[in-house]
Amino acid sequence: MQSDLVIPTIRFKKGTIEIIDQTRLPAEYEIIPLRSVESLCDAMKKLAIRGAPALGVAGAFGLLLGIEEKWRREGSWFFDSEKVDASDFPKDVSVSAISDQVATVADKIGGTRPTAINLFWALDRMRKVCEGNWRSTRDLINALYSEAKAIFREDLDICKRLGERGAALLKDGDSVLTHCNTGGLATSGYGTALGIVVAAVESGKRIEVYADETRPLLQGSRLTAWECKQRNIPVTIVCEGSAGYLMSKGIVSRVIVGADRIAANGDTANKVGTLNLAVIAKHYGVPFYVAAPYSTVDPSIKDGSQIPIEMRSEEEVKQFAGVEVAPEGAGALNPAFDVTPHNLIAAIITDEEIHYPPFDDIG
Amino acid sequence: MQSDLVIPTIRFKKGTIEIIDQTRLPAEYEIIPLRSVESLCDAMKKLAIRGAPALGVAGAFGLLLGIEEKWRREGSWFFDSEKVDASDFPKDVSVSAISDQVATVADKIGGTRPTAINLFWALDRMRKVCEGNWRSTRDLINALYSEAKAIFREDLDICKRLGERGAALLKDGDSVLTHCNTGGLATSGYGTALGIVVAAVESGKRIEVYADETRPLLQGSRLTAWECKQRNIPVTIVCEGSAGYLMSKGIVSRVIVGADRIAANGDTANKVGTLNLAVIAKHYGVPFYVAAPYSTVDPSIKDGSQIPIEMRSEEEVKQFAGVEVAPEGAGALNPAFDVTPHNLIAAIITDEEIHYPPFDDIG
């Protein structure tokens, strides 16, 4: 993987989480430091960092931040980008106090975004580390650091594998309609659905992206188009209303979307508007693919009806780029996700394999 | 019809066209005077006045403006809201000079918006007036004035009839998903698709509106929600991406849209995003209705493939209210309309009758 294809979406450095502030792209590219769990939760709630896989990494790093915040000394830190140093960790703190702090912070972070399963999956991996029979706080701290770093690094590898696997489904000359942002900014740095396009382009195929702008927060026009420009992939921004136009005229030949949670039967929760694309793609015979790390599958959930859907504020709909666009007193409904039934999906591409209908093997 | 249900979208007064500037609603309600054909064409191009029926009225009034502009004396005018006075019309101007001016201005106005047939229909009605065997310029001027006023008044009557006819299809308790703006602001003042809701509410039915915000220019959140608030009709603004969510959950029970041109077979051009709704409604078994004056039918066009689709500027997609939301250098595609094939339409409601599939009687 070329290093310029990895976007520094999230990093842990000197006891601090650093993220690209995705609310300010593309006008401003700013790395912001998050020094408290509360500031991380705020960043997650306002989508300064977003995307199911990236939320998982943020959750894992957030638990390290919870330890930093509670016990570090002024001007010092335990966790850095490539090493952990718990030599000055307070002697009077017990292993179980650390586990308790991890559990408390995990609940807090898990409360920010209910739909993306990867967040809970990562938090659970970290919680499981605490369940080990640790003889010293230093060992537990080292183990938590290793797990968080593993979640981060694995995500890069997973996305790379997913990208290569999915790229095989794309033909030279394909035009791919994408929804929301599923690139490096939604992950550790490589991407899921957009990662497939990146991998196909790297392999020499000519691929064009049509990026759904994706209201209300415009992750498509702001983030996907920005990533495509960074990577020299031809990109055309479209309003979501033009999907029928694009598919009826054969302008797009594939739809690839990400996923926030996939039920055991293949039903997929993803950014609101995904279901529209799936129905329209089915109608016009355009292949509709879902791309996600296998950790996005939630085998505990039988079908999509059980996936909790986050409802977000009316203000996101009633404003556009900070400008009020609705009359005073008008209501708005702002579901952040919808659920695409598996029978509208042509393939679910994970890092482990490509699943095809009827998706009996996925859960 | 209660007078408070008529919105003063467009009026002709003292030689001037007055319109509500629809680019500034809902933040500001401003009536702007248009004193030249060029300012009218600009207003039409930038959608300060829009909506197929309103464009027809604007076109007819615009031909009166073309006569005012060319021959009126400073501080005087020929056409007023309730009367015409051509007593000081220059004696040396011939009937054919007036006809020529009408033809020239009609071409200019017709060039602003290629899709809405009502505009061409109204311009043609005015042109036909010129073909009469006129003995005096005064007679021709009087006839043109009468025809323009008739087009204006007929539109109110047509919308009222259309509204009452369509209201019969709505049940007490229905939730209606609308697209773009099809209310008083899109017509002489009453509305087509939204007029049906208004008529149903007037007849005592409880109807709730879900208004698609309708990118890129947000006619739904800005205009439809504003009209609903004016008329005390419950309204909830939604992003277009939520249509699948709303229909899969049974939150909306009907979709009613307007039309810019209807081909002889029932294929319907309307604001981009309409086709999405039609496909999704078909998938979920939600009745999808088109509402338009019968003048929206273009019998000269066999099917939707022959309807010219206006492509608008990339900037409308890449920015809003002056705020850039896309990275520099990214392209955008901005078709203003799409074509819904007749087989996705449950009924086409006109002022003359309700047409049902297979729509053999419509053209």
XYZ file of C-alpha atoms in Angstrom, chain B:
363
model
C -61.415 29.333 -2.221
C -60.404 31.324 0.829
C -58.289 34.286 -0.169
C -55.641 33.409 2.428
C -55.014 30.198 0.501
C -53.905 32.158 -2.538
C -50.252 33.165 -2.457
C -49.339 36.271 -4.511
C -46.659 34.428 -6.498
C -46.948 36.711 -9.523
C -48.972 39.823 -10.363
C -48.990 42.377 -13.161
C -49.380 45.930 -11.860
C -48.713 49.327 -13.414
C -46.664 47.967 -16.264
C -44.551 45.851 -13.925
C -44.417 42.177 -13.040
C -44.273 41.680 -9.295
C -43.048 38.351 -7.959
C -42.192 36.908 -4.575
C -38.429 36.380 -4.709
C -38.367 32.627 -4.117
C -34.593 32.510 -3.782
C -34.895 34.410 -0.479
C -37.708 32.514 1.207
C -38.154 31.558 3.968
C -35.641 33.943 5.568
C -37.084 36.964 3.777
C -40.439 37.538 2.134
C -39.802 40.097 -0.533
C -41.870 41.198 -3.500
C -39.576 42.306 -6.304
C -40.640 44.382 -9.320
C -39.480 43.271 -12.763
C -39.518 46.135 -15.246
C -37.699 44.572 -18.187
C -37.817 41.321 -20.115
C -34.181 40.786 -19.239
C -34.836 41.029 -15.497
C -37.739 38.591 -15.915
C -35.525 36.131 -17.811
C -32.872 36.424 -15.101
C -35.481 35.795 -12.398
C -36.696 32.724 -14.273
C -33.178 31.376 -14.816
C -32.190 31.750 -11.185
C -35.556 30.369 -10.021
C -36.734 33.517 -8.259
C -39.965 32.444 -9.947
C -40.368 28.759 -10.791
C -42.844 25.934 -11.098
C -44.276 24.927 -14.467
C -47.688 26.663 -14.150
C -46.155 29.842 -12.678
C -43.653 29.906 -15.532
C -46.569 29.840 -17.966
C -48.136 32.867 -16.297
C -44.753 34.600 -16.117
C -44.269 33.951 -19.825
C -47.634 35.486 -20.739
C -47.069 38.516 -18.493
C -43.553 38.760 -19.899
C -44.946 39.396 -23.393
C -46.965 42.311 -22.001
C -43.762 43.537 -20.396
C -42.059 43.326 -23.795
C -44.637 45.750 -25.174
C -44.392 48.060 -22.149
C -40.636 48.124 -22.310
C -40.488 48.961 -25.988
C -43.228 51.571 -26.351
C -44.381 53.024 -23.051
C -43.635 56.601 -22.119
C -41.628 57.452 -19.024
C -43.865 57.350 -15.927
C -46.787 55.799 -17.783
C -47.942 52.260 -18.577
C -50.414 50.398 -20.750
C -51.214 47.390 -18.543
C -52.380 47.459 -14.934
C -53.794 44.822 -12.627
C -57.412 45.290 -13.709
C -57.290 47.319 -16.865
C -55.427 48.118 -20.012
C -55.096 51.610 -21.440
C -53.440 51.848 -24.823
C -54.735 55.348 -25.571
C -51.238 56.780 -25.734
C -49.749 53.866 -27.649
C -47.574 55.357 -30.425
C -49.642 55.882 -33.580
C -46.778 54.994 -35.923
C -46.421 51.445 -34.605
C -48.119 48.787 -36.715
C -49.964 45.640 -35.672
C -47.218 43.572 -37.254
C -44.551 45.439 -35.264
C -46.342 44.367 -32.083
C -46.566 40.788 -33.372
C -42.858 40.850 -34.150
C -42.042 42.109 -30.680
C -44.217 39.397 -29.121
C -42.430 36.750 -31.194
C -38.975 38.086 -30.327
C -39.689 38.300 -26.613
C -41.385 34.878 -26.639
C -38.220 33.337 -28.076
C -36.148 35.036 -25.423
C -38.376 33.949 -22.552
C -38.781 30.441 -23.971
C -35.013 30.062 -23.954
C -34.761 30.321 -20.182
C -36.197 26.942 -19.142
C -36.444 24.172 -21.740
C -38.339 21.483 -19.830
C -41.576 23.012 -18.491
C -44.076 22.746 -21.339
C -46.537 25.141 -19.676
C -44.182 27.994 -20.489
C -44.288 27.202 -24.218
C -47.999 26.520 -24.053
C -48.654 29.985 -22.589
C -46.293 31.711 -25.029
C -48.049 29.921 -27.893
C -51.451 31.056 -26.683
C -50.205 34.632 -26.723
C -48.594 34.212 -30.149
C -51.844 32.833 -31.526
C -53.603 36.019 -30.420
C -51.281 37.939 -32.742
C -52.411 35.790 -35.650
C -55.895 37.310 -35.501
C -56.968 39.749 -38.183
C -56.522 42.881 -36.046
C -57.712 46.205 -37.375
C -55.929 48.328 -34.791
C -52.979 48.079 -32.447
C -55.304 48.963 -29.608
C -57.452 45.912 -30.319
C -54.418 43.647 -30.422
C -53.039 45.097 -27.197
C -56.392 44.626 -25.496
C -56.586 41.048 -26.737
C -53.056 40.237 -25.537
C -53.877 41.678 -22.141
C -57.082 39.636 -21.936
C -55.276 36.470 -22.899
C -52.507 36.956 -20.319
C -55.039 37.677 -17.602
C -57.047 34.637 -18.700
C -53.958 32.415 -18.423
C -53.398 33.792 -14.917
C -57.007 33.415 -13.765
C -57.529 30.067 -15.449
C -54.514 28.708 -13.600
C -56.168 29.529 -10.273
C -59.394 27.842 -11.383
C -57.546 24.882 -12.871
C -55.547 24.344 -9.680
C -58.713 24.578 -7.599
C -60.462 21.971 -9.763
C -57.342 19.811 -9.787
C -57.088 20.100 -6.018
C -60.684 19.081 -5.419
C -60.449 16.194 -7.852
C -57.226 14.910 -6.318
C -58.431 15.409 -2.731
C -60.926 12.609 -3.331
C -57.960 10.210 -3.528
C -56.757 11.170 -0.035
C -58.077 9.520 3.119
C -58.430 11.170 6.488
C -55.121 10.532 8.267
C -52.976 10.219 5.143
C -49.333 11.250 5.246
C -48.248 12.659 1.917
C -44.653 12.801 0.729
C -44.101 15.774 -1.582
C -41.146 16.707 -3.746
C -39.855 20.167 -4.642
C -42.580 22.805 -4.372
C -45.948 22.305 -6.011
C -47.934 24.817 -4.003
C -49.115 28.347 -4.548
C -45.559 29.448 -5.235
C -45.334 27.102 -8.235
C -48.575 28.390 -9.745
C -50.779 31.480 -9.818
C -51.269 30.963 -6.107
C -53.048 27.721 -5.230
C -50.890 24.769 -6.204
C -50.999 21.415 -7.964
C -49.768 18.461 -5.858
C -49.741 20.572 -2.702
C -53.040 22.102 -3.808
C -54.540 18.636 -3.479
C -53.399 18.540 0.140
C -54.802 22.037 0.686
C -58.150 21.000 -0.794
C -58.253 17.828 1.293
C -57.521 19.803 4.458
C -60.184 22.355 3.524
C -62.665 19.508 3.176
C -61.931 18.488 6.750
C -59.469 15.628 6.283
C -56.445 15.444 8.557
C -53.428 15.278 6.271
C -49.787 15.465 7.226
C -47.082 16.531 4.771
C -43.560 15.116 4.584
C -41.666 17.586 2.442
C -38.583 16.359 0.585
C -36.093 19.177 1.043
C -35.142 18.755 -2.649
C -31.535 19.495 -3.420
C -29.845 21.389 -4.815
C -32.082 24.442 -4.353
C -34.152 23.197 -1.407
C -37.564 24.193 -2.736
C -39.076 21.665 -0.338
C -37.600 22.919 2.923
C -37.601 26.558 1.873
C -40.911 26.848 0.013
C -43.187 23.862 0.664
C -42.584 23.945 4.416
C -43.155 27.714 4.376
C -46.463 27.322 2.530
C -47.585 24.567 4.877
C -46.810 26.785 7.863
C -48.762 29.653 6.241
C -51.712 27.292 5.852
C -51.426 25.521 9.209
C -50.840 22.151 7.583
C -48.558 19.911 9.701
C -45.242 19.556 7.880
C -42.073 17.576 8.515
C -39.019 18.277 6.385
C -36.970 15.257 5.312
C -33.807 14.759 3.306
C -34.396 12.935 0.030
C -32.288 10.042 1.271
C -34.971 9.126 3.779
C -37.641 8.166 1.215
C -36.851 4.454 1.532
C -36.916 4.734 5.317
C -40.279 6.545 5.261
C -41.936 4.123 2.851
C -40.477 0.922 4.294
C -41.792 1.934 7.716
C -45.200 3.020 6.457
C -44.653 6.571 7.670
C -45.953 8.003 4.396
C -49.031 6.578 2.697
C -49.047 8.573 -0.535
C -46.542 10.325 -2.791
C -47.840 13.256 -4.839
C -45.577 15.195 -7.184
C -46.046 17.858 -9.816
C -44.954 17.731 -13.435
C -43.051 19.913 -15.873
C -44.054 17.971 -18.965
C -46.131 14.848 -19.546
C -45.614 12.895 -22.779
C -48.512 11.372 -24.736
C -47.940 7.996 -23.062
C -47.928 9.403 -19.523
C -44.145 9.501 -18.999
C -43.582 12.503 -16.745
C -40.688 14.939 -16.433
C -40.476 16.558 -13.022
C -37.837 17.894 -10.616
C -34.868 15.531 -10.350
C -35.455 13.041 -7.557
C -39.031 12.333 -8.641
C -37.973 9.135 -10.424
C -36.323 7.907 -7.201
C -39.610 8.357 -5.348
C -41.589 6.608 -8.080
C -39.312 3.557 -8.079
C -39.289 3.348 -4.277
C -43.062 3.853 -4.058
C -43.593 1.061 -6.589
C -41.331 -1.226 -4.567
C -43.248 -0.586 -1.349
C -46.721 -0.424 -2.880
C -47.225 3.233 -1.958
C -49.525 5.028 -4.449
C -47.527 7.512 -6.525
C -49.589 10.313 -8.071
C -48.676 13.038 -10.546
C -50.715 16.261 -10.353
C -50.662 18.893 -13.082
C -52.894 21.122 -15.176
C -53.888 19.390 -18.394
C -51.747 21.985 -20.214
C -48.708 20.091 -18.898
C -49.490 17.255 -21.306
C -47.475 17.570 -24.494
C -49.251 15.373 -27.055
C -46.533 16.120 -29.626
C -44.115 14.030 -27.580
C -44.604 10.281 -27.788
C -42.667 9.282 -24.720
C -40.374 10.658 -22.037
C -37.173 10.022 -23.945
C -37.990 13.020 -26.143
C -38.411 15.507 -23.303
C -35.451 17.914 -23.178
C -33.821 17.870 -19.725
C -32.340 21.137 -18.511
C -28.800 20.728 -17.161
C -28.002 23.397 -14.577
C -24.709 24.702 -13.224
C -22.313 22.585 -11.173
C -22.124 25.394 -8.658
C -25.682 24.738 -7.461
C -24.486 21.323 -6.266
C -21.088 22.447 -5.011
C -22.252 25.343 -2.892
C -25.187 26.622 -0.966
C -25.969 30.199 0.065
C -22.458 31.111 -0.974
C -20.845 28.406 1.171
C -18.586 26.037 -0.773
C -19.208 22.422 0.233
C -17.044 20.623 -2.312
C -13.301 20.570 -2.857
C -11.779 22.736 -5.571
C -11.642 21.052 -8.926
C -14.277 18.413 -8.219
C -16.878 18.106 -10.956
C -20.624 17.892 -10.452
C -23.589 16.809 -12.554
C -26.817 18.750 -12.114
C -29.762 17.564 -14.186
C -32.727 19.718 -13.119
C -35.307 17.066 -14.037
C -35.755 13.365 -14.529
C -38.368 11.347 -16.370
C -40.639 8.924 -14.543
C -41.965 6.204 -16.863
C -45.755 5.907 -16.859
C -45.675 2.346 -15.529
C -44.552 3.670 -12.144
C -47.452 6.122 -11.871
C -50.706 5.142 -10.130
C -52.671 8.161 -11.376
C -52.176 11.410 -13.233
C -54.506 13.984 -11.720
C -55.392 16.876 -14.001
C -58.062 19.540 -13.757
C -60.001 17.725 -16.478
C -59.956 14.213 -15.099
C -57.963 11.597 -13.232
C -56.098 9.379 -15.667
C -55.227 5.815 -14.695
C -52.828 3.263 -16.227
C -52.241 2.483 -19.008
C -52.931 6.190 -19.682
C -54.188 5.539 -23.212
C -56.461 8.556 -22.978
C -53.982 11.155 -21.878
C -52.247 12.330 -25.054
